Coordinates of C-alpha atoms in Angstrom, one line a residue:
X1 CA 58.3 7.1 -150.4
X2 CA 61.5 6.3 -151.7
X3 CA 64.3 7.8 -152.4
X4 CA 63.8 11.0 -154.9
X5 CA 60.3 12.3 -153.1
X6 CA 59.9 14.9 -155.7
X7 CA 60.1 12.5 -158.6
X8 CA 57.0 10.1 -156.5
X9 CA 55.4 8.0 -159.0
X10 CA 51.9 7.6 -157.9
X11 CA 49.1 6.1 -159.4
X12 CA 45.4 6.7 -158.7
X13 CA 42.1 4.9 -158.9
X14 CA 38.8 7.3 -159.2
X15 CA 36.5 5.6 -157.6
X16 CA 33.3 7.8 -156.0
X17 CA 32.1 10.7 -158.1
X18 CA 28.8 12.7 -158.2
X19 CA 29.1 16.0 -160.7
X20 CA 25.9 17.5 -158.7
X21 CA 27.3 16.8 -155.5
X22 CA 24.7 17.9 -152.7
X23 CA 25.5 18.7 -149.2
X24 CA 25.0 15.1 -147.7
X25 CA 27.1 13.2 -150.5
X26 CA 30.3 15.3 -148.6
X27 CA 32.6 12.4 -147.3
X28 CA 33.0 13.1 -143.4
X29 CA 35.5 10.0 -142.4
X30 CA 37.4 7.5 -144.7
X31 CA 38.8 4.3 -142.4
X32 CA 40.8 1.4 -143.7
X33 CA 40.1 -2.0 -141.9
X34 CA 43.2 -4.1 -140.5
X35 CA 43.8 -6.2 -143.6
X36 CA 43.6 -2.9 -145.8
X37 CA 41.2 -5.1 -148.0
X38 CA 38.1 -3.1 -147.0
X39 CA 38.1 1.0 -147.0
X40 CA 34.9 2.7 -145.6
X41 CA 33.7 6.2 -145.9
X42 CA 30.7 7.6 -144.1
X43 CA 29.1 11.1 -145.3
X44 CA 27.3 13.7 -144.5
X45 CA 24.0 12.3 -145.3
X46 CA 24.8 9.2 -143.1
X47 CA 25.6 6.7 -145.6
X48 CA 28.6 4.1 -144.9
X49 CA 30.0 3.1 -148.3
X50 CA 32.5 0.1 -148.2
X51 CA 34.8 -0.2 -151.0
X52 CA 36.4 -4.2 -151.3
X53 CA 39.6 -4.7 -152.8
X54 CA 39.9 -7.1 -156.1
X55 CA 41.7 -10.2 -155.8
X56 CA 44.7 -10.9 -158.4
X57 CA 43.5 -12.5 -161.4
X58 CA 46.6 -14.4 -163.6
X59 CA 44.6 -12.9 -166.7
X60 CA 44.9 -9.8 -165.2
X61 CA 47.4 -9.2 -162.5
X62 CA 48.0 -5.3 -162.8
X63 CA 44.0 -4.9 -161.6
X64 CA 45.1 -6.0 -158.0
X65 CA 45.1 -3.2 -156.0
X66 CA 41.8 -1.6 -158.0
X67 CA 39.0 -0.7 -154.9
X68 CA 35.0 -1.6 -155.6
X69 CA 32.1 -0.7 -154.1
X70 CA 30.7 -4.0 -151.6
X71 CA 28.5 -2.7 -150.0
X72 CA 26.2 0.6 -148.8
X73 CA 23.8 1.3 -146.1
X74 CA 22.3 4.4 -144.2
X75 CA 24.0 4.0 -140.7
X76 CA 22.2 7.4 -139.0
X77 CA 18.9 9.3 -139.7
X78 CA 18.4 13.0 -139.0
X79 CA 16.4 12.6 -135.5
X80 CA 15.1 15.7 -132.9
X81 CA 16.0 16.0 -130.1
X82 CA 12.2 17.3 -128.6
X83 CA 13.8 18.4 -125.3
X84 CA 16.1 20.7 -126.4
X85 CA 14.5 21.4 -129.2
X86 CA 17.7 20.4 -131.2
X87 CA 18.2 18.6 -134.3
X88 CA 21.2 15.8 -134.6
X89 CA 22.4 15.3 -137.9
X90 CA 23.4 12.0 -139.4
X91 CA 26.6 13.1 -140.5
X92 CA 28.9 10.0 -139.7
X93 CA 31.7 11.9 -137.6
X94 CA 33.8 8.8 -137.3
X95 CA 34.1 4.9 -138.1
X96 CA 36.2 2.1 -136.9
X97 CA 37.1 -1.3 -137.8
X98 CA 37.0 -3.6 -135.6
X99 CA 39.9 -6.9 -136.1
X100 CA 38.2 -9.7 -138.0
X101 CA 37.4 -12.5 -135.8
X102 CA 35.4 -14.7 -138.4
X103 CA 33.8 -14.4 -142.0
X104 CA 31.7 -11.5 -141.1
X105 CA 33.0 -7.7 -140.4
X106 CA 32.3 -5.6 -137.5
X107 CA 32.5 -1.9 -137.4
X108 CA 31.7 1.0 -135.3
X109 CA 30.0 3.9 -137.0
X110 CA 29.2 7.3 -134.9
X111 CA 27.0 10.6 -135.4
X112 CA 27.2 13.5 -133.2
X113 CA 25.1 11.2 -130.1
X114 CA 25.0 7.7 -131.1
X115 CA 27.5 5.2 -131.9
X116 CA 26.1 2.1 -133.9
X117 CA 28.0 -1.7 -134.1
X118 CA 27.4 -2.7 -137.5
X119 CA 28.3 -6.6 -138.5
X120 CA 28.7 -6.9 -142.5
X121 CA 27.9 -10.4 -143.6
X122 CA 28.1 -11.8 -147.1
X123 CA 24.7 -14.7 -148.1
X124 CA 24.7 -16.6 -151.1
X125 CA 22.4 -19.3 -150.0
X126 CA 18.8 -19.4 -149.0
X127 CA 16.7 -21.5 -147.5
X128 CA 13.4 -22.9 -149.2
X129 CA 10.9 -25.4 -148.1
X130 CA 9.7 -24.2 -145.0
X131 CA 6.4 -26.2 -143.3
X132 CA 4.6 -23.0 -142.1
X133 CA 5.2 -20.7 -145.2
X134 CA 4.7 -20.5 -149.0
X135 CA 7.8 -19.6 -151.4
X136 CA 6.4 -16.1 -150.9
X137 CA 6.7 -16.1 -147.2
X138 CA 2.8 -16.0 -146.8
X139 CA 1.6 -18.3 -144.2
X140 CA -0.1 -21.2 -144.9
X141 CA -3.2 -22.7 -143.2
X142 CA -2.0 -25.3 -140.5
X143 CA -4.6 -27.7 -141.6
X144 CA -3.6 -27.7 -145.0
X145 CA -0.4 -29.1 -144.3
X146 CA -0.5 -32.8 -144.5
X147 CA 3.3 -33.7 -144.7
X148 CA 6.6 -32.4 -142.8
X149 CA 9.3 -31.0 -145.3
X150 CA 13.1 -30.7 -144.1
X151 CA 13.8 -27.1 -145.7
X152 CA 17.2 -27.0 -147.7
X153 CA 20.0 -24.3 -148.3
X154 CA 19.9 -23.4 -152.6
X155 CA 22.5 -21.3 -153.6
X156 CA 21.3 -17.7 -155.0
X157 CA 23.0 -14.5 -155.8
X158 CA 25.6 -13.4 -153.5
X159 CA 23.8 -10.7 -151.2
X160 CA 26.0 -8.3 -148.5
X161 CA 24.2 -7.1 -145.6
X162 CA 24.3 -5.1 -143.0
X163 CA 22.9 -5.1 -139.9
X164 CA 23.3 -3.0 -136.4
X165 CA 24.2 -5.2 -133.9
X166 CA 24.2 -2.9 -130.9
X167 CA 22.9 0.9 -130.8
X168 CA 25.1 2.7 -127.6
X169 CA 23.1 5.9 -127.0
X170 CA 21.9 8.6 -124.6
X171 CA 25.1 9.1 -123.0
X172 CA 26.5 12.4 -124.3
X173 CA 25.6 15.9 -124.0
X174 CA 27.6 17.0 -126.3
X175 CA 28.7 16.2 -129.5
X176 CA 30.8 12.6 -130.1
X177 CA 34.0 13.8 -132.0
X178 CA 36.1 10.4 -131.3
X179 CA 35.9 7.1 -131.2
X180 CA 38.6 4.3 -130.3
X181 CA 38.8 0.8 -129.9
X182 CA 40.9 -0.6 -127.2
X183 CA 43.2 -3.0 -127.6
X184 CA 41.7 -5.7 -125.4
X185 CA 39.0 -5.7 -128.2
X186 CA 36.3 -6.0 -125.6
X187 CA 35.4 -2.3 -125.1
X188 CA 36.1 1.3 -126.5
X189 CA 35.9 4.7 -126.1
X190 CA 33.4 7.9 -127.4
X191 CA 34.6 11.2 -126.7
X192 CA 32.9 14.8 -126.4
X193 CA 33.8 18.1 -125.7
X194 CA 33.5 17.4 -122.1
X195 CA 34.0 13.8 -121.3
X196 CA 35.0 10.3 -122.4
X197 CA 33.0 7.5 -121.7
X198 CA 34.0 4.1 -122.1
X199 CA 31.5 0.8 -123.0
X200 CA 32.0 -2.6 -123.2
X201 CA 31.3 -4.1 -126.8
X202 CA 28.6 -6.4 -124.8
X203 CA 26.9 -3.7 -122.5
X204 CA 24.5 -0.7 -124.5
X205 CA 22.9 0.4 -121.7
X206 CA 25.4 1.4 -119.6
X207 CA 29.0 3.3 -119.9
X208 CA 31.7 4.3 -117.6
X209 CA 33.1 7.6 -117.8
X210 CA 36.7 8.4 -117.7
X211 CA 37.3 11.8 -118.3
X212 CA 34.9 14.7 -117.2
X213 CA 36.5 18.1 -117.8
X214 CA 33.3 19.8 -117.3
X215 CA 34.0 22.6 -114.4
X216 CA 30.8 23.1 -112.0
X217 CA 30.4 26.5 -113.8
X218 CA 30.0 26.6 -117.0
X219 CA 31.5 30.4 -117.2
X220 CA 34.9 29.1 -116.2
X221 CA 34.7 26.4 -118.9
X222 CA 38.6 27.6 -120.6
X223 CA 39.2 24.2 -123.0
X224 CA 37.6 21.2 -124.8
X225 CA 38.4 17.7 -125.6
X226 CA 39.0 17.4 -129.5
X227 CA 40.3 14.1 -130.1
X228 CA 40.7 11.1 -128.3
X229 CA 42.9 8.0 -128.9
X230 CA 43.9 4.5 -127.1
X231 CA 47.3 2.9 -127.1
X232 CA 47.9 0.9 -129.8
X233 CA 49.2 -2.0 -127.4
X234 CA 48.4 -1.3 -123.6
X235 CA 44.9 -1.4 -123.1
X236 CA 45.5 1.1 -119.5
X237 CA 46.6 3.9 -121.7
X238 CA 45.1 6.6 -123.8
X239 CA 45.4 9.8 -124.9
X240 CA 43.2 12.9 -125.5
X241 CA 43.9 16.1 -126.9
X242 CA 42.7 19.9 -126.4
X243 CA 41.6 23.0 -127.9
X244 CA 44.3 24.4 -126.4
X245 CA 47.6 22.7 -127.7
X246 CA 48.1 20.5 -125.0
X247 CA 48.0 16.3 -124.9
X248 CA 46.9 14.5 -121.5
X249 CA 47.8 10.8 -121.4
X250 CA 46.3 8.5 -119.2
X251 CA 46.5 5.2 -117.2
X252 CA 43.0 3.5 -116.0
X253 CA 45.3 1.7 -113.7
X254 CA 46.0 4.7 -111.8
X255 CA 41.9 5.9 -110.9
X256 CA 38.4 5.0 -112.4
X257 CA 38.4 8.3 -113.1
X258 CA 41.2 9.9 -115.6
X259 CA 40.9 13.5 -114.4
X260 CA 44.6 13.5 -113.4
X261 CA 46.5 12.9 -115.9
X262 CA 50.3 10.7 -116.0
X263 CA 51.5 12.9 -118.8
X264 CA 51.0 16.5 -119.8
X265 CA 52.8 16.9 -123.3
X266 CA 53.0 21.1 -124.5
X267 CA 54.9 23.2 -126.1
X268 CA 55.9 26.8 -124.3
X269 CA 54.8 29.4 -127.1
X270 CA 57.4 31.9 -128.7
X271 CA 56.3 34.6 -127.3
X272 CA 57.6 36.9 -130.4
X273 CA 55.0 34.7 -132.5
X274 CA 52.3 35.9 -130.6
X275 CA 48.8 37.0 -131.8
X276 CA 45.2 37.5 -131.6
X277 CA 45.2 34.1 -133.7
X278 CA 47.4 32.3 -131.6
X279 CA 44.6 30.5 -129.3
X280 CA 42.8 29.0 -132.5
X281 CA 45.5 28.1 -134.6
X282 CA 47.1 25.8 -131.5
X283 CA 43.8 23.2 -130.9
X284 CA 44.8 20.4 -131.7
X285 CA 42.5 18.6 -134.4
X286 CA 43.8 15.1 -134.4
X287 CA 46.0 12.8 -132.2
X288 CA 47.0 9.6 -133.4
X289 CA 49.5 6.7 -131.9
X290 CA 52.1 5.7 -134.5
X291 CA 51.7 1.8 -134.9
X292 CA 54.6 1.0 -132.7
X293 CA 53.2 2.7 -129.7
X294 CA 56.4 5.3 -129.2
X295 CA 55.6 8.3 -130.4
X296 CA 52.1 10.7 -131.0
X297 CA 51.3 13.0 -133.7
X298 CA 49.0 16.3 -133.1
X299 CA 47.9 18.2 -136.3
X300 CA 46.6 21.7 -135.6
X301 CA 46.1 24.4 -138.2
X302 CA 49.4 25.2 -139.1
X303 CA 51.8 21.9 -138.5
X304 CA 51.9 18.6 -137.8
X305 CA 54.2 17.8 -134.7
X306 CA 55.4 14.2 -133.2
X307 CA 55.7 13.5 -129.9
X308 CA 58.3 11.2 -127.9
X309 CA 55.8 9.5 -125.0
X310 CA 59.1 10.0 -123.0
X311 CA 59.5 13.8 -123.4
X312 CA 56.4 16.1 -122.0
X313 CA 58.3 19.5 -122.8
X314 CA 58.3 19.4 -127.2
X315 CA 58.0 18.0 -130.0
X316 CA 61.1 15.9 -131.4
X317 CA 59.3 16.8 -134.9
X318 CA 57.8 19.9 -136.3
X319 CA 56.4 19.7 -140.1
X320 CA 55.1 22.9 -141.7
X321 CA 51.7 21.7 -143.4
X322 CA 51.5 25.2 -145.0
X323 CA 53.0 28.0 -143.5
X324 CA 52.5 30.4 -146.6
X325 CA 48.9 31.1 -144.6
X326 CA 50.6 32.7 -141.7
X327 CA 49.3 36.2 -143.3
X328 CA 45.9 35.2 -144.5
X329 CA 44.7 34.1 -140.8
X330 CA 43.0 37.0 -140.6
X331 CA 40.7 36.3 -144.4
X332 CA 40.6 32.7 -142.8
X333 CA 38.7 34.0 -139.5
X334 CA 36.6 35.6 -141.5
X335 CA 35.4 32.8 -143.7
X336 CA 36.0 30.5 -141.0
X337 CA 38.3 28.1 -142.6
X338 CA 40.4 28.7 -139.4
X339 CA 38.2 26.4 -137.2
X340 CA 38.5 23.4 -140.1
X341 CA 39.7 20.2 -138.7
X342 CA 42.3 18.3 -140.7
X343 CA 43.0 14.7 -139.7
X344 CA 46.6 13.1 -140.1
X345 CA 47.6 10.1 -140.7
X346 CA 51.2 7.2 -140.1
X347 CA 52.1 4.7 -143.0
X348 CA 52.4 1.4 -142.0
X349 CA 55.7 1.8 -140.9
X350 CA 55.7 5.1 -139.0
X351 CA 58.0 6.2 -141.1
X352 CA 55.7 8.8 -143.5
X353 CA 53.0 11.0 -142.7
X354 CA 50.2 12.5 -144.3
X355 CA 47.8 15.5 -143.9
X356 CA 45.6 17.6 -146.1
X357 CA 45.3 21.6 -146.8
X358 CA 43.3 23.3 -149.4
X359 CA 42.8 24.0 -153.2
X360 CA 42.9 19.8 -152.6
X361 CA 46.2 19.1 -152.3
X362 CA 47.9 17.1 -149.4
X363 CA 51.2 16.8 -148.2
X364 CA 53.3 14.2 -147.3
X365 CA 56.6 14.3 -144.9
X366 CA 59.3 11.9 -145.1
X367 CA 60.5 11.2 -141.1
X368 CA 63.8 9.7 -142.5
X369 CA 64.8 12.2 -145.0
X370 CA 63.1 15.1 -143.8
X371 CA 61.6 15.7 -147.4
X372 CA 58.5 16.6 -148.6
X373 CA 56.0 17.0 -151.1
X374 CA 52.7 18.5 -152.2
X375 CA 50.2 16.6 -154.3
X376 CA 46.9 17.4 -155.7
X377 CA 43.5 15.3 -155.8
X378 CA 42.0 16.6 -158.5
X379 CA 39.7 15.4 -161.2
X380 CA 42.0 17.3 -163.9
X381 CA 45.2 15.1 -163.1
X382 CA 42.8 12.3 -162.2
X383 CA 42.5 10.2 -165.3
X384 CA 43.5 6.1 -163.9
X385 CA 47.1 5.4 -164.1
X386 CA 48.3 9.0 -164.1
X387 CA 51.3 9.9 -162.4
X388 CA 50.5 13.0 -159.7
X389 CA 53.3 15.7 -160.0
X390 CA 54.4 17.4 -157.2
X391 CA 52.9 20.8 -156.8
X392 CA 54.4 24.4 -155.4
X393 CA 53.0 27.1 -153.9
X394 CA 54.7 30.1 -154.7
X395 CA 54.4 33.5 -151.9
X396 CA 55.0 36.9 -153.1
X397 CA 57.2 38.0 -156.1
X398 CA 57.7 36.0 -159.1
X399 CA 56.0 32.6 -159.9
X400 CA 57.2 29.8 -161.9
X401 CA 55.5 28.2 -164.3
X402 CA 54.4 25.3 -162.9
X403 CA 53.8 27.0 -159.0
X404 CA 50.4 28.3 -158.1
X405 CA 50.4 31.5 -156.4
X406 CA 49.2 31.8 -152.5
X407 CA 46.2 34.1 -153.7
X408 CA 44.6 31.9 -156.1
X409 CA 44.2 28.6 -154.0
X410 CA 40.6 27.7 -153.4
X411 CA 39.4 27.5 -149.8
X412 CA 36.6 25.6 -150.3
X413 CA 38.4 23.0 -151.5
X414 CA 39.8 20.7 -148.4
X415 CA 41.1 17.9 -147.7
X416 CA 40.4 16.9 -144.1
X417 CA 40.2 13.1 -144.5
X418 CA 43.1 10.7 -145.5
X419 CA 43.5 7.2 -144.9
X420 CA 46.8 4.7 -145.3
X421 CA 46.7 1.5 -146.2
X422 CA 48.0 -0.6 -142.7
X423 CA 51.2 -2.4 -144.9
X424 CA 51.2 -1.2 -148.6
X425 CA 52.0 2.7 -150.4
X426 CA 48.2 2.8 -150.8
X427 CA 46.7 6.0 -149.6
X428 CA 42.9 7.5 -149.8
X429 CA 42.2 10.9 -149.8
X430 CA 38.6 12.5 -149.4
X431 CA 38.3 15.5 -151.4
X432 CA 35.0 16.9 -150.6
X433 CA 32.2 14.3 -152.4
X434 CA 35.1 12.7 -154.2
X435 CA 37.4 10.0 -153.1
X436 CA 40.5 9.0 -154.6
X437 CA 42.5 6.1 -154.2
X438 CA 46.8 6.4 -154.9
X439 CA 49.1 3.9 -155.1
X440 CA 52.8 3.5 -155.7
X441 CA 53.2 3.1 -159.4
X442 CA 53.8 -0.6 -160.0
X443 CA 56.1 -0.8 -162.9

């Protein structure tokens, strides 16, 4: 984001569209890998689609940057749960790269109980000749085989596959809303409304758990855990946010258990802001580490605030995602928009953030020069290579010409899933069964 925000050049890549989108094509998580060559999205219907960055061509050098599809495959199936007579959807609630220790790639995918290790693997050799089988794979008859062959590798089509590695289940209640890899590499975290667990990468049968918030009666139950997050760089420390505003960071050195927390970061309430709202609109949706490992960012209905890990009592930052819905909570209880979950997300350099809101548009804040701007992901201003102008939302009186007014945005429109690219101006945005791709314009 340079200088002028509100003249942002940004150019955009449409890359997953269905016109007779059904419930299960509804993107649910969008994840770039470490590199920022590979972008996955997972849906509603339990699919994981990974997207592959083109490599520079000299014939062609401006097509660097464009994003194809490598590879699909259904992570989660619907299952019952015959017990409880419940049924656990496939929705993909959240996926994460793991670093890229060799040529294949490893990533976690979840649902609302299981978390699946996935490795993704590219083949373009086969082998042929083999003693025991035909070319068809049939078995042949033993005493038919008069002569040993040595089977060799031909080349063939390049193939990508993907195949689970490790299945982690059966050790939440409730439903998985985060997932986190450590630092260390070797294990990670799943968190539920009631407890984190952490596995090692090596271990399926077994996990630790960390955080139980669950009080002995259910009745005096007052919170729940909605996100969870390690330290980018100290493999002891973590974070975990509630539904009631509040942010608990914790050290694994202190207990096996993280019930008491080091850090207690919250924000006293203005008491003149006060209202029958208040309670929902301050759970916190997402908590992320910036990339240096200083600071936290909370999104909850209304804002997006950063936290200093050295000061507990407020935010150093408070951004207004869009305050113009102040007076509609009440039309947002009722079609319960209010409870929607928008994720946020650092550039590479800490230095930006990003977060959606309705009618599709997203906003972007500018740590540095405290601006900020409001763009739309739209399949109107989507054509490849167009330039996104900012947009305005206009409240009460007179509009402009160019401003929408508060009363016409479109609710069912969202943006809860974003993604930035870990080192370049290349963003993704999930707008409903659509995903777009922006980047800075390259002149």
């Amino acid at each position: 984001m340079e200088e002028d925000i509100d003249t942002r050049k940004i150019n955009n890549s449409f890359l997953r569209d269905h016109s007779y989108a059904t419930e299960a094509d509804i993107i649910s998580t969008v994840e770039f890998n470490h590199t920022g060559e590979l972008l996955a999205t997972g849906d509603k219907g339990g699919r994981v689609v990974i997207f592959q960055r083109e490599q520079e061509s000299k014939n062609q050098p401006h097509r660097r940057g464009e994003y194809n599809v490598y590879s699909t495959f259904q992570s989660h199936e619907p299952e019952f749960d015959y017990l409880k007579s419940l049924e656990i959807e496939e929705k993909i609630n959240k996926i994460r790269w793991l670093p890229q220790q060799n040529a294949a790639y490893f990533l976690l995918s979840t649902n609302d109980k299981t978390v699946k290790l996935w490795k993704v693997s590219e083949r373009d050799k086969r082998p042929e000749g083999y003693n025991l089988k035909d070319e068809d794979g049939r078995l042949r008859d033993p005493s038919m085989i008069t002569m040993l062959r040595v089977p060799v590798l031909r080349p063939m089509d390049l193939m990508v596959e993907a195949t689970p590695r490790r299945v982690f289940a059966n050790a939440h209640t409730y439903h998985i809303n985060s997932i986190s890899v450590n630092s260390d590499y070797e294990t990670y975290m799943s968190a539920d409304d009631l407890r984190i667990n952490l596995w090692n990468f090596e271990i399926t049968n077994q996990s630790f758990n960390i955080v139980d918030i669950k009080p002995a009666n259910m009745e005096e139950l007052t919170e729940v855990i909605t996100a969870a997050e390690f330290h980018p760089h100290h493999c002891n420390t973590f974070v975990y946010s509630s539904s009631k505003g509040t942010i608990r960071l914790c050290d694994m050195r202190a207990s096996a258990l993280c019930d008491r927390h080091s850090k207690f970061f919250e924000e006293p309430e203005d008491p003149s802001n006060r209202s029958f709202f208040s309670e929902i609109i301050s759970s916190i949706s997402d908590v992320k580490f910036s990339h240096s490992g200083r600071y936290i960012m909370t999104r909850d209905y209304l804002t997006v605030k950063v936290w200093d890990l050295n000061m507990e009592n407020r935010p150093i930052e408070t951004y207004q995602v869009h305050d113009y819905l102040r007076s509609k909570l009440c039309s947002l209880y009722e079609n319960d928009c209010i409870f929607d979950k928008f994720e946020c997300v650092w550039n590479g350099s800490d230095s930006v953030i990003m977060t959606g809101s309705y009618n599709n548009f997203f906003r972007m804040f500018d740590r540095n020069t405290k601006r900020d701007v409001t763009l739309e992901a739209s399949r109107e201003n989507s054509k490849p290579r167009a330039i996104l102008k900012p947009r305005k939302v206009c409240v009460g009186g007179k509009r402009r010409k160019d401003e929408i007014s508060v009363d016409s945005l479109d609710f069912s429109k969202k943006i809860l899933h974003t993604a930035w690219h870990p080192s370049e101006n290349i963003i993704a945005v999930a707008a409903t069964n659509n995903l777009y791709i922006f980047q800075d314009k390259v002149n």
